[in-house]
mmCIF file with all atom_site columns, C-alpha atoms in Angstrom:
data_model
loop_
_atom_site.group_PDB
_atom_site.id
_atom_site.type_symbol
_atom_site.label_atom_id
_atom_site.label_alt_id
_atom_site.label_comp_id
_atom_site.label_asym_id
_atom_site.label_entity_id
_atom_site.label_seq_id
_atom_site.pdbx_PDB_ins_code
_atom_site.Cartn_x
_atom_site.Cartn_y
_atom_site.Cartn_z
_atom_site.occupancy
_atom_site.B_iso_or_equiv
_atom_site.pdbx_formal_charge
_atom_site.auth_seq_id
_atom_site.auth_comp_id
_atom_site.auth_asym_id
_atom_site.auth_atom_id
_atom_site.pdbx_PDB_model_num
ATOM 1  C CA . UNK A 1 1  ? 13.999 54.760 57.248 1.00 0.00 ? 131 UNK A CA 1
ATOM 2  C CA . UNK A 1 2  ? 12.844 52.950 54.192 1.00 0.00 ? 132 UNK A CA 1
ATOM 3  C CA . UNK A 1 3  ? 14.951 50.290 52.628 1.00 0.00 ? 133 UNK A CA 1
ATOM 4  C CA . UNK A 1 4  ? 16.418 51.087 49.237 1.00 0.00 ? 134 UNK A CA 1
ATOM 5  C CA . UNK A 1 5  ? 16.468 47.428 48.256 1.00 0.00 ? 135 UNK A CA 1
ATOM 6  C CA . UNK A 1 6  ? 13.493 45.190 48.708 1.00 0.00 ? 136 UNK A CA 1
ATOM 7  C CA . UNK A 1 7  ? 15.686 42.074 48.639 1.00 0.00 ? 137 UNK A CA 1
ATOM 8  C CA . UNK A 1 8  ? 18.548 41.111 50.954 1.00 0.00 ? 138 UNK A CA 1
ATOM 9  C CA . UNK A 1 9  ? 22.001 41.415 49.340 1.00 0.00 ? 139 UNK A CA 1
ATOM 10 C CA . UNK A 1 10 ? 22.496 37.663 48.927 1.00 0.00 ? 140 UNK A CA 1
ATOM 11 C CA . UNK A 1 11 ? 19.062 36.847 47.534 1.00 0.00 ? 141 UNK A CA 1
ATOM 12 C CA . UNK A 1 12 ? 18.267 36.490 43.872 1.00 0.00 ? 142 UNK A CA 1
ATOM 13 C CA . UNK A 1 13 ? 15.193 37.768 42.097 1.00 0.00 ? 143 UNK A CA 1
ATOM 14 C CA . UNK A 1 14 ? 13.208 35.170 40.207 1.00 0.00 ? 144 UNK A CA 1
ATOM 15 C CA . UNK A 1 15 ? 12.986 35.543 36.451 1.00 0.00 ? 145 UNK A CA 1
ATOM 16 C CA . UNK A 1 16 ? 10.098 33.905 34.656 1.00 0.00 ? 146 UNK A CA 1
ATOM 17 C CA . UNK A 1 17 ? 11.660 33.145 31.306 1.00 0.00 ? 147 UNK A CA 1
ATOM 18 C CA . UNK A 1 18 ? 10.917 29.439 30.938 1.00 0.00 ? 148 UNK A CA 1
ATOM 19 C CA . UNK A 1 19 ? 9.149  29.919 27.629 1.00 0.00 ? 149 UNK A CA 1
ATOM 20 C CA . UNK A 1 20 ? 12.032 31.828 26.065 1.00 0.00 ? 150 UNK A CA 1
ATOM 21 C CA . UNK A 1 21 ? 14.582 29.256 27.241 1.00 0.00 ? 151 UNK A CA 1
ATOM 22 C CA . UNK A 1 22 ? 12.432 26.426 25.887 1.00 0.00 ? 152 UNK A CA 1
ATOM 23 C CA . UNK A 1 23 ? 12.147 28.150 22.510 1.00 0.00 ? 153 UNK A CA 1
ATOM 24 C CA . UNK A 1 24 ? 15.927 28.519 22.434 1.00 0.00 ? 154 UNK A CA 1
ATOM 25 C CA . UNK A 1 25 ? 16.345 24.827 23.302 1.00 0.00 ? 155 UNK A CA 1
ATOM 26 C CA . UNK A 1 26 ? 13.826 23.758 20.672 1.00 0.00 ? 156 UNK A CA 1
ATOM 27 C CA . UNK A 1 27 ? 15.416 25.819 17.906 1.00 0.00 ? 157 UNK A CA 1
ATOM 28 C CA . UNK A 1 28 ? 18.908 24.654 18.895 1.00 0.00 ? 158 UNK A CA 1
ATOM 29 C CA . UNK A 1 29 ? 17.795 21.013 18.795 1.00 0.00 ? 159 UNK A CA 1
ATOM 30 C CA . UNK A 1 30 ? 16.094 21.621 15.466 1.00 0.00 ? 160 UNK A CA 1
ATOM 31 C CA . UNK A 1 31 ? 18.916 23.502 13.759 1.00 0.00 ? 161 UNK A CA 1
ATOM 32 C CA . UNK A 1 32 ? 21.972 21.749 15.193 1.00 0.00 ? 162 UNK A CA 1
ATOM 33 C CA . UNK A 1 33 ? 21.979 17.944 14.751 1.00 0.00 ? 163 UNK A CA 1
ATOM 34 C CA . UNK A 1 34 ? 25.329 17.661 16.553 1.00 0.00 ? 164 UNK A CA 1
ATOM 35 C CA . UNK A 1 35 ? 23.824 19.267 19.659 1.00 0.00 ? 165 UNK A CA 1
ATOM 36 C CA . UNK A 1 36 ? 20.849 16.896 19.450 1.00 0.00 ? 166 UNK A CA 1
ATOM 37 C CA . UNK A 1 37 ? 23.203 13.929 19.192 1.00 0.00 ? 167 UNK A CA 1
ATOM 38 C CA . UNK A 1 38 ? 25.247 15.240 22.136 1.00 0.00 ? 168 UNK A CA 1
ATOM 39 C CA . UNK A 1 39 ? 22.139 15.611 24.315 1.00 0.00 ? 169 UNK A CA 1
ATOM 40 C CA . UNK A 1 40 ? 20.876 12.140 23.453 1.00 0.00 ? 170 UNK A CA 1
ATOM 41 C CA . UNK A 1 41 ? 24.131 10.216 23.742 1.00 0.00 ? 171 UNK A CA 1
ATOM 42 C CA . UNK A 1 42 ? 26.239 11.959 26.374 1.00 0.00 ? 172 UNK A CA 1
ATOM 43 C CA . UNK A 1 43 ? 23.745 13.598 28.734 1.00 0.00 ? 173 UNK A CA 1
ATOM 44 C CA . UNK A 1 44 ? 21.134 12.207 31.077 1.00 0.00 ? 174 UNK A CA 1
ATOM 45 C CA . UNK A 1 45 ? 17.932 12.725 29.115 1.00 0.00 ? 175 UNK A CA 1
ATOM 46 C CA . UNK A 1 46 ? 15.820 12.383 32.251 1.00 0.00 ? 176 UNK A CA 1
ATOM 47 C CA . UNK A 1 47 ? 17.325 15.631 33.539 1.00 0.00 ? 177 UNK A CA 1
ATOM 48 C CA . UNK A 1 48 ? 15.754 17.322 30.526 1.00 0.00 ? 178 UNK A CA 1
ATOM 49 C CA . UNK A 1 49 ? 12.480 15.392 30.228 1.00 0.00 ? 179 UNK A CA 1
ATOM 50 C CA . UNK A 1 50 ? 11.379 15.616 33.867 1.00 0.00 ? 180 UNK A CA 1
ATOM 51 C CA . UNK A 1 51 ? 11.413 19.461 34.049 1.00 0.00 ? 181 UNK A CA 1
ATOM 52 C CA . UNK A 1 52 ? 9.660  19.673 30.673 1.00 0.00 ? 182 UNK A CA 1
ATOM 53 C CA . UNK A 1 53 ? 6.942  17.314 31.870 1.00 0.00 ? 183 UNK A CA 1
ATOM 54 C CA . UNK A 1 54 ? 6.652  19.282 35.127 1.00 0.00 ? 184 UNK A CA 1
ATOM 55 C CA . UNK A 1 55 ? 6.178  22.536 33.218 1.00 0.00 ? 185 UNK A CA 1
ATOM 56 C CA . UNK A 1 56 ? 3.524  20.914 31.061 1.00 0.00 ? 186 UNK A CA 1
ATOM 57 C CA . UNK A 1 57 ? 1.754  19.522 34.116 1.00 0.00 ? 187 UNK A CA 1
ATOM 58 C CA . UNK A 1 58 ? 1.710  22.836 35.987 1.00 0.00 ? 188 UNK A CA 1
ATOM 59 C CA . UNK A 1 59 ? 0.500  24.776 32.939 1.00 0.00 ? 189 UNK A CA 1
ATOM 60 C CA . UNK A 1 60 ? -2.197 22.321 31.892 1.00 0.00 ? 190 UNK A CA 1
ATOM 61 C CA . UNK A 1 61 ? -5.175 24.250 33.311 1.00 0.00 ? 191 UNK A CA 1
ATOM 62 C CA . UNK A 1 62 ? -4.040 27.777 32.477 1.00 0.00 ? 192 UNK A CA 1
ATOM 63 C CA . UNK A 1 63 ? -5.278 28.899 29.070 1.00 0.00 ? 193 UNK A CA 1
ATOM 64 C CA . UNK A 1 64 ? -2.620 31.618 28.954 1.00 0.00 ? 194 UNK A CA 1
ATOM 65 C CA . UNK A 1 65 ? 0.107  28.948 29.155 1.00 0.00 ? 195 UNK A CA 1
ATOM 66 C CA . UNK A 1 66 ? -0.981 26.999 26.058 1.00 0.00 ? 196 UNK A CA 1
ATOM 67 C CA . UNK A 1 67 ? 2.078  28.253 24.151 1.00 0.00 ? 197 UNK A CA 1
ATOM 68 C CA . UNK A 1 68 ? 4.353  26.789 26.827 1.00 0.00 ? 198 UNK A CA 1
ATOM 69 C CA . UNK A 1 69 ? 2.617  23.430 26.477 1.00 0.00 ? 199 UNK A CA 1
ATOM 70 C CA . UNK A 1 70 ? 3.036  23.550 22.692 1.00 0.00 ? 200 UNK A CA 1
ATOM 71 C CA . UNK A 1 71 ? 6.755  24.321 22.932 1.00 0.00 ? 201 UNK A CA 1
ATOM 72 C CA . UNK A 1 72 ? 7.261  21.472 25.419 1.00 0.00 ? 202 UNK A CA 1
ATOM 73 C CA . UNK A 1 73 ? 5.378  19.167 23.058 1.00 0.00 ? 203 UNK A CA 1
ATOM 74 C CA . UNK A 1 74 ? 7.568  20.221 20.122 1.00 0.00 ? 204 UNK A CA 1
ATOM 75 C CA . UNK A 1 75 ? 10.711 19.501 22.149 1.00 0.00 ? 205 UNK A CA 1
ATOM 76 C CA . UNK A 1 76 ? 9.475  16.074 23.243 1.00 0.00 ? 206 UNK A CA 1
ATOM 77 C CA . UNK A 1 77 ? 8.444  15.234 19.670 1.00 0.00 ? 207 UNK A CA 1
ATOM 78 C CA . UNK A 1 78 ? 11.865 16.271 18.374 1.00 0.00 ? 208 UNK A CA 1
ATOM 79 C CA . UNK A 1 79 ? 13.619 14.143 20.987 1.00 0.00 ? 209 UNK A CA 1
ATOM 80 C CA . UNK A 1 80 ? 11.349 11.118 20.563 1.00 0.00 ? 210 UNK A CA 1
ATOM 81 C CA . UNK A 1 81 ? 11.987 11.034 16.817 1.00 0.00 ? 211 UNK A CA 1
ATOM 82 C CA . UNK A 1 82 ? 15.498 9.754  17.505 1.00 0.00 ? 212 UNK A CA 1
ATOM 83 C CA . UNK A 1 83 ? 16.231 6.126  18.357 1.00 0.00 ? 213 UNK A CA 1
ATOM 84 C CA . UNK A 1 84 ? 18.882 7.114  20.895 1.00 0.00 ? 214 UNK A CA 1
ATOM 85 C CA . UNK A 1 85 ? 16.210 8.913  22.942 1.00 0.00 ? 215 UNK A CA 1
ATOM 86 C CA . UNK A 1 86 ? 14.447 5.660  23.733 1.00 0.00 ? 216 UNK A CA 1
ATOM 87 C CA . UNK A 1 87 ? 17.759 3.938  24.383 1.00 0.00 ? 217 UNK A CA 1
ATOM 88 C CA . UNK A 1 88 ? 18.863 6.641  26.821 1.00 0.00 ? 218 UNK A CA 1
ATOM 89 C CA . UNK A 1 89 ? 15.521 6.573  28.645 1.00 0.00 ? 219 UNK A CA 1
ATOM 90 C CA . UNK A 1 90 ? 15.959 2.841  29.266 1.00 0.00 ? 220 UNK A CA 1
ATOM 91 C CA . UNK A 1 91 ? 19.395 3.289  30.882 1.00 0.00 ? 221 UNK A CA 1
#
Protein backbone atom coordinates (compact mmCIF):
# COMPACT_ATOMS: atom_id res chain seq x y z
CA UNK A 1 0.00 0.00 0.00
CA UNK A 2 1.24 3.42 -0.85
CA UNK A 3 0.50 6.33 1.37
CA UNK A 4 -1.84 8.95 -0.02
CA UNK A 5 -0.24 11.68 2.05
CA UNK A 6 3.48 12.16 2.21
CA UNK A 7 3.21 14.04 5.51
CA UNK A 8 1.79 12.86 8.84
CA UNK A 9 -1.59 14.42 9.71
CA UNK A 10 -0.19 16.75 12.37
CA UNK A 11 2.81 18.02 10.41
CA UNK A 12 2.88 21.24 8.46
CA UNK A 13 4.43 21.78 5.06
CA UNK A 14 7.01 24.53 4.87
CA UNK A 15 6.22 27.51 2.68
CA UNK A 16 9.08 29.60 1.39
CA UNK A 17 7.46 33.00 1.14
CA UNK A 18 9.88 35.15 3.12
CA UNK A 19 10.42 37.54 0.24
CA UNK A 20 6.71 38.17 -0.28
CA UNK A 21 6.13 38.75 3.44
CA UNK A 22 9.08 41.15 3.58
CA UNK A 23 7.73 43.11 0.61
CA UNK A 24 4.37 43.36 2.36
CA UNK A 25 6.08 44.57 5.55
CA UNK A 26 8.17 47.10 3.66
CA UNK A 27 5.21 48.55 1.76
CA UNK A 28 3.09 48.66 4.92
CA UNK A 29 5.85 50.51 6.79
CA UNK A 30 6.26 52.86 3.85
CA UNK A 31 2.59 53.62 3.25
CA UNK A 32 1.23 53.61 6.80
CA UNK A 33 3.06 55.95 9.21
CA UNK A 34 0.78 54.90 12.09
CA UNK A 35 1.88 51.28 11.66
CA UNK A 36 5.52 52.39 11.59
CA UNK A 37 5.00 54.37 14.79
CA UNK A 38 3.25 51.40 16.40
CA UNK A 39 6.12 49.04 15.52
CA UNK A 40 8.75 51.44 16.82
CA UNK A 41 7.06 52.51 20.04
CA UNK A 42 4.97 49.59 21.25
CA UNK A 43 6.72 46.48 19.91
CA UNK A 44 10.10 44.95 20.59
CA UNK A 45 12.11 46.03 17.56
CA UNK A 46 14.70 43.33 18.17
CA UNK A 47 12.07 40.71 17.36
CA UNK A 48 11.89 42.24 13.89
CA UNK A 49 15.54 43.17 13.31
CA UNK A 50 17.12 39.85 14.32
CA UNK A 51 15.18 37.71 11.77
CA UNK A 52 15.83 40.30 9.05
CA UNK A 53 19.55 40.23 9.79
CA UNK A 54 19.48 36.41 9.85
CA UNK A 55 17.82 36.31 6.43
CA UNK A 56 20.41 38.71 5.07
CA UNK A 57 23.24 36.66 6.55
CA UNK A 58 21.99 33.35 5.14
CA UNK A 59 21.37 34.82 1.68
CA UNK A 60 24.65 36.71 1.41
CA UNK A 61 26.46 34.21 -0.84
CA UNK A 62 23.55 33.21 -3.06
CA UNK A 63 23.30 35.41 -6.15
CA UNK A 64 19.68 34.37 -6.65
CA UNK A 65 18.79 35.85 -3.24
CA UNK A 66 20.04 39.38 -3.97
CA UNK A 67 16.44 40.66 -4.11
CA UNK A 68 15.85 39.36 -0.58
CA UNK A 69 18.93 41.22 0.64
CA UNK A 70 17.72 44.42 -1.05
CA UNK A 71 14.27 44.19 0.54
CA UNK A 72 15.82 43.60 3.98
CA UNK A 73 18.06 46.61 3.42
CA UNK A 74 15.08 48.78 2.46
CA UNK A 75 13.24 47.74 5.63
CA UNK A 76 16.24 48.46 7.85
CA UNK A 77 16.78 51.82 6.15
CA UNK A 78 13.12 52.73 6.66
CA UNK A 79 13.28 51.78 10.33
CA UNK A 80 16.62 53.48 10.99
CA UNK A 81 15.35 56.77 9.59
CA UNK A 82 13.20 57.20 12.70
CA UNK A 83 14.61 58.42 16.01
CA UNK A 84 12.43 56.02 17.98
CA UNK A 85 14.18 53.08 16.28
CA UNK A 86 17.47 53.91 17.96
CA UNK A 87 15.71 54.58 21.25
CA UNK A 88 13.93 51.22 21.15
CA UNK A 89 17.14 49.37 20.28
CA UNK A 90 18.80 50.82 23.39
CA UNK A 91 16.04 49.55 25.71
